[in-house]
Amino acid sequence: MLLSLNLDKRKEYVISVSGGVDSMVLLDVLYHKKYKLIVVHFNHLVRPNSFQDKNIIQEYCRNKNIIFHYFELNIRGKNFHHQARILRLEKLKKIASKYKTKYLITAHHLDDLSETIFLKILRGSSLLGYSGMKNFCFYNDFILLKPFLYIEKKKIIEYAEKNKIYFLEDYTNKQNIYLRNQLRNQIIPFFKQKYNFLKNIKKFHFQIDEVSNFIRNQTFLFLKEQNIENILSLKKFYHLDIVVQKDIIIYLLEQKKINKNFFLINSIIKGLNNIKKAFIIWKLDQKNILVKQYDHFCIKNQNLEKYENQILKEKKPLLHCSKKKMLISFCSIIQKIYYDENNFFPPFFLRKRKSGDILKFSFGTQKLKNFFINKKVILPQRDNIWLVLDQKKNIIWIPKFYVNHMLGNEYFCYLGLE
């Protein structure tokens, strides 16, 4: 039987075998092609006769001198298939690490691919998701292989009958208690009878895969061009097609294992492209937020409440003034201020910004609001910045942003914040 992948026979492969016809045939094909195999079997403890699967696989491996591992998975609650898949992959990764290999093999075939595409369409997905699954993909530090992905189930059954491969069918696959089973047993058989269904599914898969690969490569190119890791340029982002923009957001969510919500993605794209709003925060999940700040955006690993508190609730510092710098050396930030006697109106005091605040420069005056906009200071930060004023309510100093150089140059003093 032809495989959809040309595998390196020098490597070791961890293969998941259920005991059903698909995985037993794949195991037999790979064995006779002389691949180095490590077999892993999972018992989901759903069927009373599930231990028979173990006996069949273990007997096959014993006769062929193949390494065999067995795990029991006790899964409770909703979304059984999703939980089972996550647990299986984690166990496969551990076994692969034990044998110092990165290759994981499953027996998914063309009929499985058709079911997955149907599920993606019914539930909604990204363009990349609509292609179904790939016969070769990276999974963290591992490579997940599906050598049967473009082979029809009936071909696998024919091989099993011809070569007398012993297997057990999971009778729960015939029970229409899950949506996937309903597709497998009721809907897809109808399309198989009427149309050249699986052939067209394969064509659809390849076409979507080609397009999504091109888009994903544009995403990688954009990310590679960023000067600072994890801080992404909006200027470059604006020049991209919206399809690539969406894939960038999808990829970032995938990397953080965040649910790719259609409405959330559209909201982010709309907000990032809104040049009138320089600062926006999106809550992605309980642990992550996406922040737009003027000319860039990034995902921060903290919850929304903590981020807002960090910005908005800073303790008021103590202001110190001295002729000698050493006397206020304990301050976290110190500024030298020059002045003439007729422009010096202590004591100085601290307050937050107010509407109508003005800054003085050699070229004239500027509204504090416009100054912050030009400096790309986001709105929540503006409300948290302390201003140092004199008794005439002139702004003398804004730590890290502004010093009033219009007071003269005859004398000087030091201001410090503790």
Short mmCIF file of C-alpha atoms in Angstrom, two decimals:
data_model
loop_
_atom_site.label_atom_id
_atom_site.label_comp_id
_atom_site.label_asym_id
_atom_site.label_seq_id
_atom_site.Cartn_x
_atom_site.Cartn_y
_atom_site.Cartn_z
CA MET A 1 0.00 0.00 0.00
CA LEU A 2 1.33 3.44 -0.95
CA LEU A 3 1.84 5.98 1.82
CA SER A 4 1.32 9.73 1.44
CA LEU A 5 4.71 10.33 3.08
CA ASN A 6 8.22 9.16 2.33
CA LEU A 7 9.60 8.37 5.78
CA ASP A 8 13.23 8.05 6.79
CA LYS A 9 13.91 4.44 7.83
CA ARG A 10 16.83 5.50 10.01
CA LYS A 11 14.47 7.24 12.44
CA GLU A 12 12.24 5.77 15.16
CA TYR A 13 8.49 6.41 15.03
CA VAL A 14 5.98 6.40 17.88
CA ILE A 15 2.68 5.10 16.46
CA SER A 16 -0.71 5.28 18.17
CA VAL A 17 -2.61 2.01 17.62
CA SER A 18 -6.24 1.60 18.74
CA GLY A 19 -6.78 -1.98 17.61
CA GLY A 20 -9.21 -0.91 14.89
CA VAL A 21 -8.70 -1.67 11.21
CA ASP A 22 -7.06 1.68 10.37
CA SER A 23 -4.25 1.60 12.91
CA MET A 24 -3.69 -2.18 12.68
CA VAL A 25 -3.25 -1.95 8.90
CA LEU A 26 -0.94 1.06 9.23
CA LEU A 27 1.12 -0.81 11.82
CA ASP A 28 1.37 -3.83 9.52
CA VAL A 29 2.30 -1.72 6.48
CA LEU A 30 5.03 0.15 8.37
CA TYR A 31 6.36 -3.07 9.88
CA HIS A 32 6.68 -4.77 6.50
CA LYS A 33 8.35 -1.66 5.11
CA LYS A 34 10.90 -2.18 7.91
CA TYR A 35 10.37 1.05 9.86
CA LYS A 36 11.55 1.25 13.47
CA LEU A 37 8.37 1.45 15.53
CA ILE A 38 7.28 2.10 19.12
CA VAL A 39 3.61 1.20 19.57
CA VAL A 40 1.37 3.03 22.06
CA HIS A 41 -2.18 1.89 22.85
CA PHE A 42 -4.76 3.92 24.79
CA ASN A 43 -7.71 2.38 26.61
CA HIS A 44 -10.43 5.01 27.13
CA LEU A 45 -12.35 2.65 29.46
CA VAL A 46 -15.60 3.25 27.56
CA ARG A 47 -16.33 -0.31 26.33
CA PRO A 48 -16.48 -3.43 28.52
CA ASN A 49 -14.45 -5.35 25.93
CA SER A 50 -11.81 -2.63 25.46
CA PHE A 51 -9.12 -4.83 27.03
CA GLN A 52 -9.39 -7.14 24.01
CA ASP A 53 -7.88 -4.34 21.90
CA LYS A 54 -4.84 -4.34 24.15
CA ASN A 55 -4.45 -8.11 23.83
CA ILE A 56 -4.59 -8.02 20.01
CA ILE A 57 -2.00 -5.23 19.72
CA GLN A 58 0.26 -6.66 22.41
CA GLU A 59 0.21 -10.07 20.73
CA TYR A 60 1.07 -8.52 17.35
CA CYS A 61 3.96 -6.55 18.86
CA ARG A 62 5.25 -9.57 20.76
CA ASN A 63 5.32 -11.67 17.60
CA LYS A 64 7.05 -8.93 15.62
CA ASN A 65 9.41 -7.87 18.43
CA ILE A 66 8.01 -4.30 18.50
CA ILE A 67 8.18 -2.11 21.63
CA PHE A 68 4.70 -1.74 23.20
CA HIS A 69 3.31 0.79 25.71
CA TYR A 70 -0.17 0.86 27.24
CA PHE A 71 -2.12 3.69 28.93
CA GLU A 72 -5.58 3.92 30.47
CA LEU A 73 -7.37 7.27 30.05
CA ASN A 74 -10.27 8.00 32.39
CA ILE A 75 -12.07 10.96 30.79
CA ARG A 76 -15.13 12.59 32.32
CA GLY A 77 -17.22 15.62 31.40
CA LYS A 78 -18.01 17.34 28.13
CA ASN A 79 -16.13 17.27 24.82
CA PHE A 80 -14.87 13.72 25.23
CA HIS A 81 -13.12 13.54 21.83
CA HIS A 82 -11.21 16.80 22.35
CA GLN A 83 -10.04 15.84 25.85
CA ALA A 84 -9.04 12.37 24.66
CA ARG A 85 -7.02 13.81 21.77
CA ILE A 86 -5.12 16.19 24.07
CA LEU A 87 -4.30 13.41 26.55
CA ARG A 88 -3.20 11.01 23.82
CA LEU A 89 -0.85 13.55 22.27
CA GLU A 90 0.68 14.38 25.66
CA LYS A 91 1.36 10.68 26.33
CA LEU A 92 2.77 10.18 22.83
CA LYS A 93 5.13 13.12 23.36
CA LYS A 94 6.38 11.63 26.63
CA ILE A 95 7.06 8.28 24.97
CA ALA A 96 8.81 10.00 22.05
CA SER A 97 10.99 11.96 24.49
CA LYS A 98 11.87 8.74 26.30
CA TYR A 99 13.18 7.19 23.08
CA LYS A 100 14.74 10.47 21.89
CA THR A 101 12.62 10.76 18.75
CA LYS A 102 10.32 13.54 17.57
CA TYR A 103 8.09 11.58 15.18
CA LEU A 104 4.49 10.72 16.11
CA ILE A 105 2.25 8.70 13.77
CA THR A 106 -1.54 8.34 13.70
CA ALA A 107 -3.75 6.36 11.28
CA HIS A 108 -6.10 9.13 10.12
CA HIS A 109 -7.31 8.52 6.55
CA LEU A 110 -9.27 10.30 3.82
CA ASP A 111 -12.66 9.49 5.35
CA ASP A 112 -11.48 11.02 8.64
CA LEU A 113 -10.35 14.09 6.70
CA SER A 114 -13.82 14.48 5.18
CA GLU A 115 -15.42 14.26 8.64
CA THR A 116 -13.04 16.88 10.03
CA ILE A 117 -13.72 19.30 7.16
CA PHE A 118 -17.48 18.88 7.68
CA LEU A 119 -17.07 19.55 11.41
CA LYS A 120 -15.00 22.67 10.75
CA ILE A 121 -17.64 24.00 8.35
CA LEU A 122 -20.48 23.27 10.79
CA ARG A 123 -18.71 24.81 13.80
CA GLY A 124 -16.88 27.60 11.98
CA SER A 125 -13.13 27.89 11.59
CA SER A 126 -10.27 29.83 10.02
CA LEU A 127 -9.21 29.30 6.40
CA LEU A 128 -6.36 27.16 7.67
CA GLY A 129 -8.85 25.14 9.72
CA TYR A 130 -11.15 24.48 6.77
CA SER A 131 -8.42 22.46 5.07
CA GLY A 132 -8.93 19.86 7.80
CA MET A 133 -5.70 18.22 8.92
CA LYS A 134 -2.27 17.83 7.37
CA ASN A 135 -0.32 14.65 6.71
CA PHE A 136 2.75 16.41 8.11
CA CYS A 137 2.75 19.13 10.76
CA PHE A 138 4.80 20.41 13.67
CA TYR A 139 3.36 19.96 17.15
CA ASN A 140 5.49 21.87 19.67
CA ASP A 141 8.91 20.19 19.35
CA PHE A 142 7.48 17.11 17.62
CA ILE A 143 6.41 16.16 14.10
CA LEU A 144 2.95 14.63 13.69
CA LEU A 145 2.64 12.31 10.68
CA LYS A 146 -0.46 10.86 9.01
CA PRO A 147 0.76 8.49 6.25
CA PHE A 148 -2.81 7.27 5.44
CA LEU A 149 -4.40 10.72 5.15
CA TYR A 150 -5.08 10.48 1.40
CA ILE A 151 -6.10 6.81 1.43
CA GLU A 152 -9.77 5.80 1.47
CA LYS A 153 -11.13 3.66 4.29
CA LYS A 154 -12.30 1.00 1.82
CA LYS A 155 -8.70 0.53 0.61
CA ILE A 156 -7.59 -0.02 4.19
CA ILE A 157 -10.32 -2.63 4.72
CA GLU A 158 -9.34 -4.38 1.47
CA TYR A 159 -5.73 -4.60 2.71
CA ALA A 160 -6.87 -6.05 6.04
CA GLU A 161 -8.99 -8.72 4.31
CA LYS A 162 -6.28 -9.62 1.80
CA ASN A 163 -3.52 -9.88 4.42
CA LYS A 164 -5.72 -11.37 7.17
CA ILE A 165 -5.03 -8.56 9.65
CA TYR A 166 -6.87 -9.21 12.89
CA PHE A 167 -8.60 -6.16 14.40
CA LEU A 168 -11.56 -5.16 16.56
CA GLU A 169 -14.04 -2.47 15.57
CA ASP A 170 -15.16 -0.07 18.28
CA TYR A 171 -18.94 -0.51 18.35
CA THR A 172 -19.34 2.99 19.86
CA ASN A 173 -18.35 4.35 16.43
CA LYS A 174 -21.75 3.13 15.22
CA GLN A 175 -23.61 4.98 17.96
CA ASN A 176 -24.79 8.40 16.82
CA ILE A 177 -24.27 10.07 20.19
CA TYR A 178 -21.53 12.36 18.87
CA LEU A 179 -21.75 14.75 15.92
CA ARG A 180 -18.73 13.12 14.27
CA ASN A 181 -20.47 9.72 14.40
CA GLN A 182 -23.61 11.21 12.86
CA LEU A 183 -21.53 12.58 9.99
CA ARG A 184 -19.71 9.26 9.57
CA ASN A 185 -22.78 7.03 9.69
CA GLN A 186 -25.57 9.13 8.19
CA ILE A 187 -24.48 12.19 6.21
CA ILE A 188 -21.18 11.30 4.51
CA PRO A 189 -22.44 7.90 3.19
CA PHE A 190 -25.20 9.81 1.37
CA PHE A 191 -22.67 12.05 -0.40
CA LYS A 192 -20.48 9.07 -1.25
CA GLN A 193 -23.38 7.48 -3.13
CA LYS A 194 -24.32 10.57 -5.11
CA TYR A 195 -21.04 12.26 -5.92
CA ASN A 196 -17.33 11.64 -6.39
CA PHE A 197 -17.16 12.81 -2.81
CA LEU A 198 -13.78 11.75 -1.40
CA LYS A 199 -11.92 12.72 -4.56
CA ASN A 200 -13.47 16.19 -4.39
CA ILE A 201 -12.75 16.44 -0.65
CA LYS A 202 -9.09 15.76 -1.41
CA LYS A 203 -9.08 18.47 -4.12
CA PHE A 204 -10.77 20.93 -1.75
CA HIS A 205 -8.24 20.09 0.95
CA PHE A 206 -5.25 20.66 -1.36
CA GLN A 207 -6.60 23.95 -2.71
CA ILE A 208 -7.40 25.38 0.73
CA ASP A 209 -4.09 24.07 2.03
CA GLU A 210 -2.14 25.84 -0.73
CA VAL A 211 -3.92 29.14 -0.10
CA SER A 212 -3.63 28.91 3.69
CA ASN A 213 0.07 28.00 3.43
CA PHE A 214 0.68 31.09 1.29
CA ILE A 215 -1.16 33.29 3.81
CA ARG A 216 0.64 31.72 6.77
CA ASN A 217 4.00 32.33 5.05
CA GLN A 218 3.03 36.02 4.75
CA THR A 219 2.31 35.95 8.48
CA PHE A 220 5.74 34.49 9.22
CA LEU A 221 7.36 37.10 6.97
CA PHE A 222 5.62 39.92 8.85
CA LEU A 223 6.64 38.50 12.24
CA LYS A 224 10.23 37.99 11.08
CA GLU A 225 10.49 41.65 10.04
CA GLN A 226 9.58 42.97 13.49
CA ASN A 227 12.44 44.78 15.23
CA ILE A 228 11.35 43.92 18.76
CA GLU A 229 10.11 40.43 19.55
CA ASN A 230 6.43 40.25 20.55
CA ILE A 231 5.91 43.99 19.82
CA LEU A 232 4.33 44.31 16.39
CA SER A 233 4.41 47.37 14.14
CA LEU A 234 1.03 48.79 13.18
CA LYS A 235 2.60 50.79 10.35
CA LYS A 236 3.62 47.57 8.61
CA PHE A 237 0.42 45.83 9.67
CA TYR A 238 -1.70 48.48 7.90
CA HIS A 239 -0.07 47.66 4.55
CA LEU A 240 -1.12 44.00 4.69
CA ASP A 241 -4.23 42.52 3.13
CA ILE A 242 -6.98 41.95 5.70
CA VAL A 243 -6.74 38.17 5.11
CA VAL A 244 -3.10 38.23 6.25
CA GLN A 245 -3.96 40.57 9.14
CA LYS A 246 -6.54 38.06 10.39
CA ASP A 247 -4.10 35.18 10.06
CA ILE A 248 -1.53 37.10 12.14
CA ILE A 249 -4.07 37.44 14.95
CA ILE A 250 -5.12 33.79 14.55
CA TYR A 251 -1.48 32.66 14.71
CA LEU A 252 -0.82 34.75 17.84
CA LEU A 253 -3.88 33.22 19.51
CA GLU A 254 -2.77 29.72 18.48
CA GLN A 255 0.66 30.27 20.03
CA LYS A 256 -0.98 31.22 23.32
CA LYS A 257 -3.52 28.36 23.01
CA ILE A 258 -6.37 30.90 23.11
CA ASN A 259 -9.76 30.08 21.59
CA LYS A 260 -9.99 31.57 18.07
CA ASN A 261 -13.35 33.32 18.45
CA PHE A 262 -14.62 34.71 15.12
CA PHE A 263 -16.19 37.82 16.67
CA LEU A 264 -13.11 38.53 18.82
CA ILE A 265 -10.80 38.32 15.78
CA ASN A 266 -13.02 40.70 13.78
CA SER A 267 -13.19 43.10 16.73
CA ILE A 268 -9.39 43.12 17.01
CA ILE A 269 -8.93 43.71 13.27
CA LYS A 270 -11.46 46.56 13.30
CA GLY A 271 -9.81 48.16 16.34
CA LEU A 272 -6.25 47.84 15.07
CA ASN A 273 -7.24 49.49 11.79
CA ASN A 274 -9.09 52.33 13.54
CA ILE A 275 -6.51 55.15 13.38
CA LYS A 276 -8.71 57.40 15.55
CA LYS A 277 -8.29 55.15 18.59
CA ALA A 278 -4.67 55.01 19.71
CA PHE A 279 -5.23 52.81 22.75
CA ILE A 280 -7.46 49.72 23.00
CA ILE A 281 -7.34 46.62 25.21
CA TRP A 282 -8.95 43.27 24.33
CA LYS A 283 -9.44 40.55 26.92
CA LEU A 284 -8.40 37.28 25.24
CA ASP A 285 -8.88 34.93 28.19
CA GLN A 286 -8.28 34.90 31.94
CA LYS A 287 -4.50 35.23 31.51
CA ASN A 288 -3.90 37.27 28.35
CA ILE A 289 -4.80 40.63 26.86
CA LEU A 290 -4.01 42.22 23.50
CA VAL A 291 -3.01 45.89 23.76
CA LYS A 292 -2.94 48.48 20.97
CA GLN A 293 -0.73 51.47 21.78
CA TYR A 294 -0.32 54.07 19.05
CA ASP A 295 2.13 52.54 16.56
CA HIS A 296 2.31 48.97 17.86
CA PHE A 297 0.34 46.12 19.42
CA CYS A 298 1.24 43.08 21.50
CA ILE A 299 -0.17 40.29 23.64
CA LYS A 300 0.58 40.66 27.34
CA ASN A 301 0.55 37.73 29.70
CA GLN A 302 -1.61 39.27 32.41
CA ASN A 303 -5.31 39.66 33.06
CA LEU A 304 -7.23 42.82 32.24
CA GLU A 305 -7.90 43.88 35.83
CA LYS A 306 -4.25 43.58 36.84
CA TYR A 307 -3.13 45.56 33.79
CA GLU A 308 -5.61 48.38 34.41
CA ASN A 309 -4.70 48.54 38.10
CA GLN A 310 -1.02 48.66 37.19
CA ILE A 311 -1.65 51.67 34.92
CA LEU A 312 -4.22 53.56 36.94
CA LYS A 313 -3.39 52.97 40.59
CA GLU A 314 0.11 54.21 41.26
CA LYS A 315 0.90 55.53 44.73
CA LYS A 316 1.54 59.28 44.95
CA PRO A 317 5.29 59.90 45.33
CA LEU A 318 6.95 62.38 47.70
CA LEU A 319 8.48 65.53 46.17
CA HIS A 320 11.80 66.87 47.46
CA CYS A 321 13.71 70.05 46.59
CA SER A 322 17.33 70.89 47.46
CA LYS A 323 20.24 73.05 46.38
CA LYS A 324 22.50 70.03 46.76
CA LYS A 325 21.92 66.86 44.80
CA MET A 326 23.46 64.63 47.45
CA LEU A 327 20.79 65.63 49.96
CA ILE A 328 18.08 64.01 47.81
CA SER A 329 20.20 61.14 46.46
CA PHE A 330 17.68 58.70 47.96
CA CYS A 331 15.11 59.77 45.33
CA SER A 332 14.35 57.39 42.46
CA ILE A 333 14.45 60.20 39.88
CA ILE A 334 16.21 63.58 40.15
CA GLN A 335 16.09 66.62 37.83
CA LYS A 336 18.23 69.77 37.78
CA ILE A 337 16.10 72.92 37.35
CA TYR A 338 17.54 76.30 36.22
CA TYR A 339 15.73 79.53 37.11
CA ASP A 340 15.95 83.29 37.66
CA GLU A 341 14.87 84.78 40.96
CA ASN A 342 11.82 86.51 39.46
CA ASN A 343 10.60 83.19 37.97
CA PHE A 344 10.98 81.04 41.10
CA PHE A 345 7.74 80.43 43.04
CA PRO A 346 8.14 77.59 45.57
CA PRO A 347 6.94 75.50 47.29
CA PHE A 348 6.34 73.06 44.46
CA PHE A 349 3.56 70.49 44.51
CA LEU A 350 2.35 67.42 42.63
CA ARG A 351 -0.92 66.79 40.84
CA LYS A 352 -2.33 64.87 37.86
CA ARG A 353 -3.16 66.57 34.57
CA LYS A 354 -6.16 68.84 34.13
CA SER A 355 -7.99 70.14 31.10
CA GLY A 356 -6.28 73.25 29.74
CA ASP A 357 -2.78 72.51 31.08
CA ILE A 358 -0.09 74.38 29.10
CA LEU A 359 3.62 73.71 28.61
CA LYS A 360 6.10 76.49 27.83
CA PHE A 361 8.83 76.18 25.19
CA SER A 362 11.24 78.53 23.44
CA PHE A 363 8.97 78.43 20.38
CA GLY A 364 5.85 79.26 22.41
CA THR A 365 3.30 77.16 24.28
CA GLN A 366 1.66 73.80 23.68
CA LYS A 367 -1.33 72.10 25.24
CA LEU A 368 -0.32 69.21 27.48
CA LYS A 369 -2.87 67.01 25.70
CA ASN A 370 -1.18 67.58 22.32
CA PHE A 371 2.25 67.08 23.89
CA PHE A 372 1.24 63.63 25.16
CA ILE A 373 -0.29 62.73 21.79
CA ASN A 374 2.96 63.66 20.01
CA LYS A 375 4.93 61.61 22.56
CA LYS A 376 2.56 58.67 21.94
CA VAL A 377 1.60 58.43 25.60
CA ILE A 378 -1.51 56.22 25.85
CA LEU A 379 -4.62 57.64 27.51
CA PRO A 380 -4.56 55.60 30.76
CA GLN A 381 -0.88 56.50 31.29
CA ARG A 382 -1.60 60.22 30.79
CA ASP A 383 -4.03 60.09 33.71
CA ASN A 384 -1.37 58.48 35.90
CA ILE A 385 1.55 60.84 35.24
CA TRP A 386 2.51 63.30 38.00
CA LEU A 387 3.15 66.95 37.17
CA VAL A 388 5.37 69.23 39.28
CA LEU A 389 3.96 72.78 39.51
CA ASP A 390 4.91 76.00 41.31
CA GLN A 391 2.61 78.34 43.25
CA LYS A 392 1.76 80.21 40.02
CA LYS A 393 0.55 76.84 38.63
CA ASN A 394 3.29 76.76 36.02
CA ILE A 395 4.30 73.22 35.06
CA ILE A 396 7.98 72.96 36.04
CA TRP A 397 8.69 69.30 35.42
CA ILE A 398 7.03 66.13 34.13
CA PRO A 399 9.37 63.27 35.08
CA LYS A 400 10.72 61.41 32.00
CA PHE A 401 8.85 63.74 29.63
CA TYR A 402 9.37 67.48 30.12
CA VAL A 403 11.49 70.14 31.85
CA ASN A 404 10.57 73.82 31.79
CA HIS A 405 13.63 75.62 30.40
CA MET A 406 11.89 79.02 30.31
CA LEU A 407 12.52 79.88 33.99
CA GLY A 408 15.98 81.40 33.42
CA ASN A 409 19.54 80.20 34.02
CA GLU A 410 20.94 82.30 36.91
CA TYR A 411 20.41 79.73 39.66
CA PHE A 412 19.61 76.04 39.92
CA CYS A 413 18.12 73.53 42.32
CA TYR A 414 17.32 69.82 42.31
CA LEU A 415 13.88 68.27 42.36
CA GLY A 416 13.43 64.60 43.22
CA LEU A 417 10.64 62.06 43.55
CA GLU A 418 10.70 59.41 46.26
#
